[in-house]
Amino acid sequence: MKFQFVHNNINVIDLEKSIHFYEEALGLHETRRSEAADGSFIIVYLSDGITSHELELTWLRDWEKDHYDLGDNEFHLAFRVDDFKAAHQKHEEMGCICFENPKMGIYFITDPDDYWLEILPTRA
């Protein structure tokens, strides 16, 4: 029996803002979407165009809070980039870097809903 990663889901408050962020910050693009007939939810799948793994963004119409409680865990998604220096500069300009660990050679950015995204350099 073999299992294969397919996607990760995160819930978002402002779907268009989140899609724009992931396009600008990480180069992800929308591959498809699913909308409930009653308008209660929209699911958008984003891809890097390289791997088969997707990021699923879920917007819920009836969510009444202005944010999601992300708890105390250290959940995050990680992205490897071929030009770490240029990525860092871009994210610095966007103002989305939330934590840096120069000793490990990594840093984290946050999306509009405060999910942490780890940025890793390509290593030989």
N, CA, C and O atoms as a DFTB+ gen file, in Angstrom:
496 C
 N C O
     1  1       0.856      -1.169       0.000
     2  2       0.000       0.000       0.000
     3  2       0.901       1.231       0.000
     4  3       1.813       1.332       0.822
     5  1       0.654       2.160      -0.911
     6  2       1.447       3.384      -0.991
     7  2       0.531       4.597      -0.970
     8  3      -0.528       4.609      -1.599
     9  1       0.956       5.612      -0.239
    10  2       0.216       6.855      -0.165
    11  2       1.033       7.941      -0.828
    12  3       2.263       7.908      -0.802
    13  1       0.349       8.904      -1.422
    14  2       1.027      10.006      -2.098
    15  2       0.365      11.311      -1.674
    16  3      -0.862      11.404      -1.634
    17  1       1.190      12.338      -1.351
    18  2       0.637      13.648      -1.029
    19  2      -0.130      14.185      -2.232
    20  3       0.307      14.027      -3.372
    21  1      -1.271      14.818      -1.978
    22  2      -2.081      15.406      -3.046
    23  2      -2.193      16.910      -2.841
    24  3      -1.866      17.688      -3.737
    25  1      -2.658      17.325      -1.651
    26  2      -2.780      18.755      -1.375
    27  2      -2.821      19.015       0.126
    28  3      -3.016      18.108       0.936
    29  1      -2.632      20.282       0.465
    30  2      -2.847      20.783       1.819
    31  2      -3.932      21.834       1.722
    32  3      -3.986      22.587       0.750
    33  1      -4.795      21.892       2.721
    34  2      -5.868      22.882       2.760
    35  2      -5.616      23.895       3.867
    36  3      -5.166      23.553       4.961
    37  1      -5.920      25.157       3.551
    38  2      -5.997      26.188       4.581
    39  2      -7.253      27.007       4.319
    40  3      -7.644      27.217       3.171
    41  1      -7.875      27.462       5.392
    42  2      -9.041      28.330       5.272
    43  2      -8.583      29.777       5.245
    44  3      -7.652      30.156       5.955
    45  1      -9.240      30.581       4.424
    46  2      -8.842      31.980       4.268
    47  2     -10.047      32.899       4.437
    48  3     -11.184      32.506       4.176
    49  1      -9.788      34.115       4.874
    50  2     -10.844      35.108       5.087
    51  2     -11.171      35.837       3.788
    52  3     -12.340      35.972       3.427
    53  1     -10.152      36.303       3.094
    54  2     -10.325      37.058       1.845
    55  2      -9.682      36.265       0.718
    56  3      -8.466      36.317       0.530
    57  1     -10.497      35.531      -0.031
    58  2      -9.994      34.612      -1.051
    59  2      -9.159      35.315      -2.110
    60  3      -8.067      34.849      -2.438
    61  1      -9.640      36.408      -2.644
    62  2      -8.891      37.103      -3.707
    63  2      -7.568      37.656      -3.200
    64  3      -6.562      37.605      -3.908
    65  1      -7.559      38.179      -1.995
    66  2      -6.323      38.684      -1.394
    67  2      -5.315      37.543      -1.226
    68  3      -4.126      37.717      -1.491
    69  1      -5.790      36.390      -0.791
    70  2      -4.915      35.233      -0.604
    71  2      -4.376      34.720      -1.930
    72  3      -3.188      34.417      -2.041
    73  1      -5.233      34.620      -2.932
    74  2      -4.777      34.176      -4.259
    75  2      -3.700      35.117      -4.772
    76  3      -2.667      34.665      -5.267
    77  1      -3.928      36.415      -4.662
    78  2      -2.945      37.399      -5.115
    79  2      -1.618      37.234      -4.366
    80  3      -0.551      37.275      -4.980
    81  1      -1.681      37.048      -3.052
    82  2      -0.472      36.866      -2.259
    83  2       0.323      35.658      -2.748
    84  3       1.527      35.762      -2.981
    85  1      -0.333      34.530      -2.903
    86  2       0.376      33.305      -3.302
    87  2       0.936      33.409      -4.721
    88  3       1.982      32.837      -5.025
    89  1       0.239      34.135      -5.576
    90  2       0.778      34.377      -6.925
    91  2       2.024      35.248      -6.851
    92  3       3.051      34.920      -7.446
    93  1       1.935      36.365      -6.116
    94  2       3.049      37.311      -6.056
    95  2       4.226      36.777      -5.257
    96  3       5.370      36.872      -5.702
    97  1       3.961      36.218      -4.085
    98  2       5.042      35.800      -3.191
    99  2       5.710      34.502      -3.599
   100  3       6.914      34.338      -3.405
   101  1       4.935      33.566      -4.170
   102  2       5.468      32.231      -4.429
   103  2       5.277      31.734      -5.859
   104  3       5.699      30.625      -6.185
   105  1       4.660      32.522      -6.698
   106  2       4.478      32.117      -8.091
   107  2       3.466      31.003      -8.296
   108  3       3.463      30.352      -9.340
   109  1       2.607      30.777      -7.308
   110  2       1.568      29.755      -7.470
   111  2       0.456      30.311      -8.350
   112  3       0.228      31.520      -8.387
   113  1      -0.232      29.424      -9.053
   114  2      -1.329      29.873      -9.902
   115  2      -2.531      28.941      -9.738
   116  3      -2.396      27.757      -9.429
   117  1      -3.695      29.516      -9.954
   118  2      -4.943      28.764      -9.810
   119  2      -5.063      27.723     -10.916
   120  3      -4.880      28.024     -12.096
   121  1      -5.373      26.500     -10.517
   122  2      -5.579      25.430     -11.499
   123  2      -7.051      25.093     -11.682
   124  3      -7.476      24.698     -12.767
   125  1      -7.823      25.250     -10.620
   126  2      -9.267      24.993     -10.707
   127  2      -9.929      25.506      -9.446
   128  3      -9.270      25.811      -8.452
   129  1     -11.258      25.596      -9.510
   130  2     -12.023      26.004      -8.325
   131  2     -13.347      25.276      -8.304
   132  3     -13.843      24.805      -9.328
   133  1     -13.906      25.197      -7.110
   134  2     -15.196      24.563      -6.898
   135  2     -16.023      25.505      -6.042
   136  3     -15.573      25.955      -4.988
   137  1     -17.234      25.802      -6.499
   138  2     -18.115      26.704      -5.752
   139  2     -19.402      25.981      -5.408
   140  3     -20.001      25.318      -6.254
   141  1     -19.821      26.115      -4.159
   142  2     -21.075      25.507      -3.729
   143  2     -22.238      26.181      -4.453
   144  3     -22.227      27.395      -4.655
   145  1     -23.221      25.407      -4.838
   146  2     -24.391      25.935      -5.538
   147  2     -25.097      27.007      -4.718
   148  3     -25.664      27.945      -5.278
   149  1     -25.065      26.873      -3.389
   150  2     -25.733      27.849      -2.522
   151  2     -24.808      29.008      -2.131
   152  3     -25.210      29.890      -1.372
   153  1     -23.574      29.013      -2.643
   154  2     -22.634      30.091      -2.359
   155  2     -21.974      30.015      -0.990
   156  3     -21.333      30.976      -0.564
   157  1     -22.116      28.898      -0.298
   158  2     -21.601      28.791       1.072
   159  2     -20.088      28.596       1.154
   160  3     -19.493      28.846       2.203
   161  1     -19.468      28.162       0.080
   162  2     -18.017      28.020       0.090
   163  2     -17.467      28.098      -1.328
   164  3     -18.165      27.854      -2.312
   165  1     -16.184      28.450      -1.388
   166  2     -15.419      28.402      -2.634
   167  2     -14.084      27.753      -2.286
   168  3     -13.430      28.131      -1.314
   169  1     -13.693      26.781      -3.085
   170  2     -12.400      26.122      -2.922
   171  2     -11.583      26.402      -4.173
   172  3     -12.046      26.176      -5.291
   173  1     -10.362      26.897      -3.977
   174  2      -9.458      27.196      -5.081
   175  2      -8.185      26.389      -4.885
   176  3      -7.615      26.373      -3.794
   177  1      -7.741      25.719      -5.945
   178  2      -6.505      24.951      -5.904
   179  2      -5.405      25.733      -6.603
   180  3      -5.588      26.236      -7.711
   181  1      -4.245      25.828      -5.930
   182  2      -3.089      26.521      -6.484
   183  2      -1.968      25.519      -6.722
   184  3      -1.804      24.561      -5.967
   185  1      -1.201      25.753      -7.778
   186  2      -0.104      24.859      -8.141
   187  2       1.164      25.655      -8.403
   188  3       1.114      26.821      -8.793
   189  1       2.302      25.008      -8.181
   190  2       3.575      25.624      -8.540
   191  2       3.936      25.334      -9.995
   192  3       4.906      25.893     -10.506
   193  1       3.187      24.482     -10.664
   194  2       3.457      24.148     -12.053
   195  2       4.618      23.183     -12.229
   196  3       4.983      22.848     -13.356
   197  1       5.200      22.737     -11.128
   198  2       6.357      21.841     -11.189
   199  2       6.000      20.471     -10.600
   200  3       6.212      19.434     -11.227
   201  1       5.457      20.495      -9.384
   202  2       5.082      19.251      -8.712
   203  2       3.579      19.030      -8.859
   204  3       2.857      19.911      -9.327
   205  1       3.119      17.862      -8.459
   206  2       1.678      17.588      -8.502
   207  2       0.970      18.037      -7.223
   208  3      -0.259      18.039      -7.163
   209  1       1.736      18.414      -6.209
   210  2       1.165      18.845      -4.929
   211  2       0.475      20.204      -5.103
   212  3       1.011      21.096      -5.761
   213  1      -0.706      20.354      -4.516
   214  2      -1.442      21.613      -4.624
   215  2      -1.760      22.178      -3.245
   216  3      -1.798      21.462      -2.245
   217  1      -1.986      23.485      -3.231
   218  2      -2.461      24.170      -2.034
   219  2      -3.933      24.490      -2.262
   220  3      -4.294      25.142      -3.242
   221  1      -4.766      24.029      -1.359
   222  2      -6.210      24.241      -1.444
   223  2      -6.588      25.381      -0.508
   224  3      -6.364      25.297       0.699
   225  1      -7.156      26.441      -1.060
   226  2      -7.647      27.562      -0.257
   227  2      -9.157      27.436      -0.153
   228  3      -9.841      27.314      -1.169
   229  1      -9.679      27.465       1.055
   230  2     -11.123      27.355       1.263
   231  2     -11.650      28.633       1.890
   232  3     -11.182      29.070       2.942
   233  1     -12.641      29.228       1.217
   234  2     -13.340      30.401       1.740
   235  2     -14.742      29.961       2.149
   236  3     -15.438      29.300       1.379
   237  1     -15.154      30.329       3.360
   238  2     -16.476      29.977       3.893
   239  2     -17.311      31.233       4.070
   240  3     -16.940      32.121       4.839
   241  1     -18.428      31.316       3.373
   242  2     -19.302      32.498       3.422
   243  2     -19.780      32.809       4.829
   244  3     -19.823      33.977       5.217
   245  1     -20.139      31.799       5.594
   246  2     -20.762      32.017       6.894
   247  2     -19.774      32.100       8.055
   248  3     -20.180      32.070       9.216
   249  1     -18.481      32.203       7.751
   250  2     -17.493      32.368       8.820
   251  2     -17.695      33.749       9.419
   252  3     -17.658      34.742       8.693
   253  1     -17.906      33.836      10.718
   254  2     -18.283      35.096      11.348
   255  2     -17.134      35.855      11.999
   256  3     -17.302      37.017      12.369
   257  1     -15.984      35.231      12.145
   258  2     -14.845      35.909      12.769
   259  2     -14.003      36.587      11.692
   260  3     -14.132      36.288      10.505
   261  1     -13.145      37.499      12.120
   262  2     -12.291      38.205      11.159
   263  2     -10.923      37.542      11.001
   264  3     -10.042      38.076      10.326
   265  1     -10.752      36.375      11.628
   266  2      -9.493      35.638      11.508
   267  2      -9.737      34.180      11.913
   268  3     -10.791      33.836      12.448
   269  1      -8.737      33.336      11.644
   270  2      -8.773      31.955      12.104
   271  2      -7.802      31.816      13.257
   272  3      -6.702      32.366      13.206
   273  1      -8.186      31.089      14.301
   274  2      -7.311      30.824      15.431
   275  2      -6.375      29.695      15.014
   276  3      -6.794      28.544      14.891
   277  1      -5.110      30.031      14.798
   278  2      -4.156      29.040      14.309
   279  2      -3.532      28.217      15.426
   280  3      -2.727      27.324      15.162
   281  1      -3.890      28.505      16.659
   282  2      -3.422      27.703      17.781
   283  2      -1.953      27.900      18.089
   284  3      -1.323      28.840      17.605
   285  1      -1.422      27.013      18.889
   286  2      -0.040      27.115      19.334
   287  2       0.898      26.158      18.606
   288  3       2.091      26.111      18.909
   289  1       0.378      25.405      17.662
   290  2       1.266      24.476      16.979
   291  2       2.140      25.215      15.976
   292  3       1.916      26.393      15.697
   293  1       3.114      24.535      15.449
   294  2       4.021      25.162      14.497
   295  2       3.762      24.655      13.090
   296  3       4.699      24.355      12.350
   297  1       2.504      24.558      12.723
   298  2       2.131      24.136      11.380
   299  2       2.663      25.144      10.373
   300  3       2.538      26.353      10.569
   301  1       3.250      24.648       9.304
   302  2       3.672      25.521       8.217
   303  2       3.878      24.695       6.960
   304  3       4.016      23.473       7.016
   305  1       3.897      25.374       5.840
   306  2       4.234      24.762       4.556
   307  2       5.632      25.231       4.195
   308  3       6.025      26.339       4.560
   309  1       6.384      24.409       3.489
   310  2       7.744      24.773       3.111
   311  2       7.871      24.810       1.592
   312  3       7.310      23.974       0.883
   313  1       8.621      25.798       1.113
   314  2       8.871      25.974      -0.313
   315  2      10.366      26.097      -0.553
   316  3      11.048      26.865       0.124
   317  1      10.870      25.343      -1.513
   318  2      12.266      25.443      -1.915
   319  2      12.333      26.398      -3.098
   320  3      11.486      26.346      -3.989
   321  1      13.349      27.279      -3.110
   322  2      13.473      28.272      -4.174
   323  2      14.863      28.194      -4.789
   324  3      15.847      27.955      -4.088
   325  1      14.940      28.395      -6.100
   326  2      16.222      28.292      -6.799
   327  2      17.094      29.532      -6.633
   328  3      18.312      29.437      -6.786
   329  1      16.511      30.695      -6.326
   330  2      17.285      31.922      -6.110
   331  2      16.880      32.496      -4.755
   332  3      16.030      33.381      -4.663
   333  1      17.505      31.973      -3.719
   334  2      17.167      32.316      -2.339
   335  2      17.343      33.808      -2.079
   336  3      16.494      34.431      -1.441
   337  1      18.427      34.381      -2.563
   338  2      18.718      35.798      -2.333
   339  2      17.634      36.685      -2.955
   340  3      17.156      37.620      -2.312
   341  1      17.248      36.397      -4.195
   342  2      16.206      37.184      -4.870
   343  2      14.854      37.009      -4.176
   344  3      14.092      37.967      -4.044
   345  1      14.560      35.785      -3.733
   346  2      13.306      35.529      -3.027
   347  2      13.262      36.330      -1.726
   348  3      12.251      36.952      -1.400
   349  1      14.368      36.305      -0.994
   350  2      14.435      37.044       0.269
   351  2      14.217      38.539       0.025
   352  3      13.489      39.195       0.768
   353  1      14.843      39.060      -1.004
   354  2      14.683      40.481      -1.328
   355  2      13.235      40.801      -1.674
   356  3      12.691      41.806      -1.217
   357  1      12.610      39.946      -2.484
   358  2      11.199      40.152      -2.861
   359  2      10.298      40.142      -1.625
   360  3       9.439      41.008      -1.464
   361  1      10.505      39.159      -0.763
   362  2       9.672      39.045       0.434
   363  2       9.941      40.179       1.416
   364  3       9.035      40.624       2.122
   365  1      11.173      40.641       1.459
   366  2      11.502      41.803       2.284
   367  2      10.739      43.028       1.779
   368  3      10.176      43.784       2.571
   369  1      10.722      43.221       0.453
   370  2       9.999      44.345      -0.149
   371  2       8.497      44.230       0.091
   372  3       7.816      45.240       0.264
   373  1       7.982      43.005       0.104
   374  2       6.557      42.781       0.365
   375  2       6.221      42.965       1.844
   376  3       5.050      43.124       2.190
   377  1       7.217      42.947       2.715
   378  2       6.992      43.101       4.145
   379  2       6.357      41.891       4.801
   380  3       5.657      42.026       5.804
   381  1       6.593      40.706       4.247
   382  2       5.926      39.519       4.779
   383  2       6.862      38.565       5.524
   384  3       6.421      37.503       5.964
   385  1       8.145      38.918       5.678
   386  2       9.054      38.059       6.446
   387  2       8.727      38.207       7.926
   388  3       8.684      39.317       8.456
   389  1       8.494      37.071       8.591
   390  2       8.132      37.110      10.009
   391  2       9.205      36.513      10.910
   392  3       9.231      36.792      12.108
   393  1      10.090      35.695      10.349
   394  2      11.139      35.081      11.156
   395  2      12.279      34.640      10.263
   396  3      12.061      34.095       9.181
   397  1      13.503      34.882      10.725
   398  2      14.679      34.448       9.970
   399  2      15.583      33.621      10.870
   400  3      15.745      33.925      12.052
   401  1      16.165      32.583      10.308
   402  2      17.134      31.764      11.018
   403  2      18.360      31.631      10.117
   404  3      18.513      30.631       9.416
   405  1      19.243      32.649      10.137
   406  2      20.431      32.634       9.278
   407  2      21.335      31.418       9.525
   408  3      21.973      30.914       8.601
   409  1      21.382      30.958      10.770
   410  2      22.220      29.799      11.088
   411  2      21.764      28.560      10.312
   412  3      22.589      27.765       9.862
   413  1      20.461      28.404      10.162
   414  2      19.915      27.276       9.401
   415  2      19.781      27.609       7.914
   416  3      19.560      26.719       7.092
   417  1      19.917      28.895       7.571
   418  2      19.809      29.294       6.174
   419  2      18.386      29.278       5.653
   420  3      18.155      28.959       4.486
   421  1      17.424      29.620       6.512
   422  2      16.009      29.622       6.137
   423  2      15.349      30.878       6.687
   424  3      15.907      31.570       7.538
   425  1      14.148      31.158       6.182
   426  2      13.312      32.201       6.769
   427  2      11.853      31.842       6.531
   428  3      11.534      30.944       5.752
   429  1      10.979      32.560       7.217
   430  2       9.544      32.318       7.107
   431  2       8.840      33.607       6.691
   432  3       9.243      34.706       7.072
   433  1       7.785      33.445       5.902
   434  2       6.908      34.554       5.560
   435  2       5.510      34.204       6.056
   436  3       5.208      33.038       6.307
   437  1       4.657      35.221       6.196
   438  2       3.268      34.961       6.567
   439  2       2.344      35.418       5.453
   440  3       2.592      36.422       4.785
   441  1       1.276      34.660       5.271
   442  2       0.269      35.023       4.275
   443  2      -0.767      35.947       4.916
   444  3      -0.640      36.255       6.101
   445  1      -1.778      36.399       4.188
   446  2      -2.758      37.337       4.753
   447  2      -3.525      36.812       5.970
   448  3      -4.087      37.599       6.731
   449  1      -3.551      35.484       6.161
   450  2      -4.245      34.909       7.312
   451  2      -3.279      34.468       8.408
   452  3      -3.667      33.757       9.336
   453  1      -2.024      34.890       8.300
   454  2      -0.973      34.602       9.279
   455  2      -0.479      33.160       9.282
   456  3       0.133      32.730      10.260
   457  1      -0.728      32.400       8.213
   458  2      -0.102      31.090       8.093
   459  2       1.376      31.307       7.784
   460  3       1.727      32.186       6.996
   461  1       2.236      30.511       8.400
   462  2       3.674      30.614       8.179
   463  2       4.088      29.736       6.988
   464  3       3.606      28.614       6.827
   465  1       4.981      30.268       6.172
   466  2       5.491      29.567       4.998
   467  2       7.015      29.611       5.063
   468  3       7.609      30.689       5.064
   469  1       7.637      28.453       5.117
   470  2       9.092      28.372       5.223
   471  2       9.725      28.447       3.833
   472  3       9.267      27.797       2.893
   473  1      10.772      29.243       3.721
   474  2      11.482      29.385       2.454
   475  2      12.869      28.757       2.635
   476  3      13.640      29.144       3.513
   477  1      13.155      27.778       1.776
   478  2      14.407      27.030       1.828
   479  2      15.195      27.236       0.552
   480  3      14.607      27.306      -0.527
   481  1      16.519      27.336       0.647
   482  2      17.316      27.407      -0.570
   483  2      17.470      26.021      -1.187
   484  3      17.353      25.006      -0.499
   485  1      17.731      25.990      -2.484
   486  2      18.073      24.733      -3.136
   487  2      19.505      24.416      -2.737
   488  3      20.407      25.239      -2.895
   489  1      19.696      23.230      -2.226
   490  2      21.043      22.843      -1.783
   491  2      21.537      21.691      -2.637
   492  3      20.770      20.820      -3.047
   493  1      22.828      21.707      -2.894
   494  2      23.442      20.639      -3.705
   495  2      23.594      19.370      -2.905
   496  3      24.090      18.369      -3.423
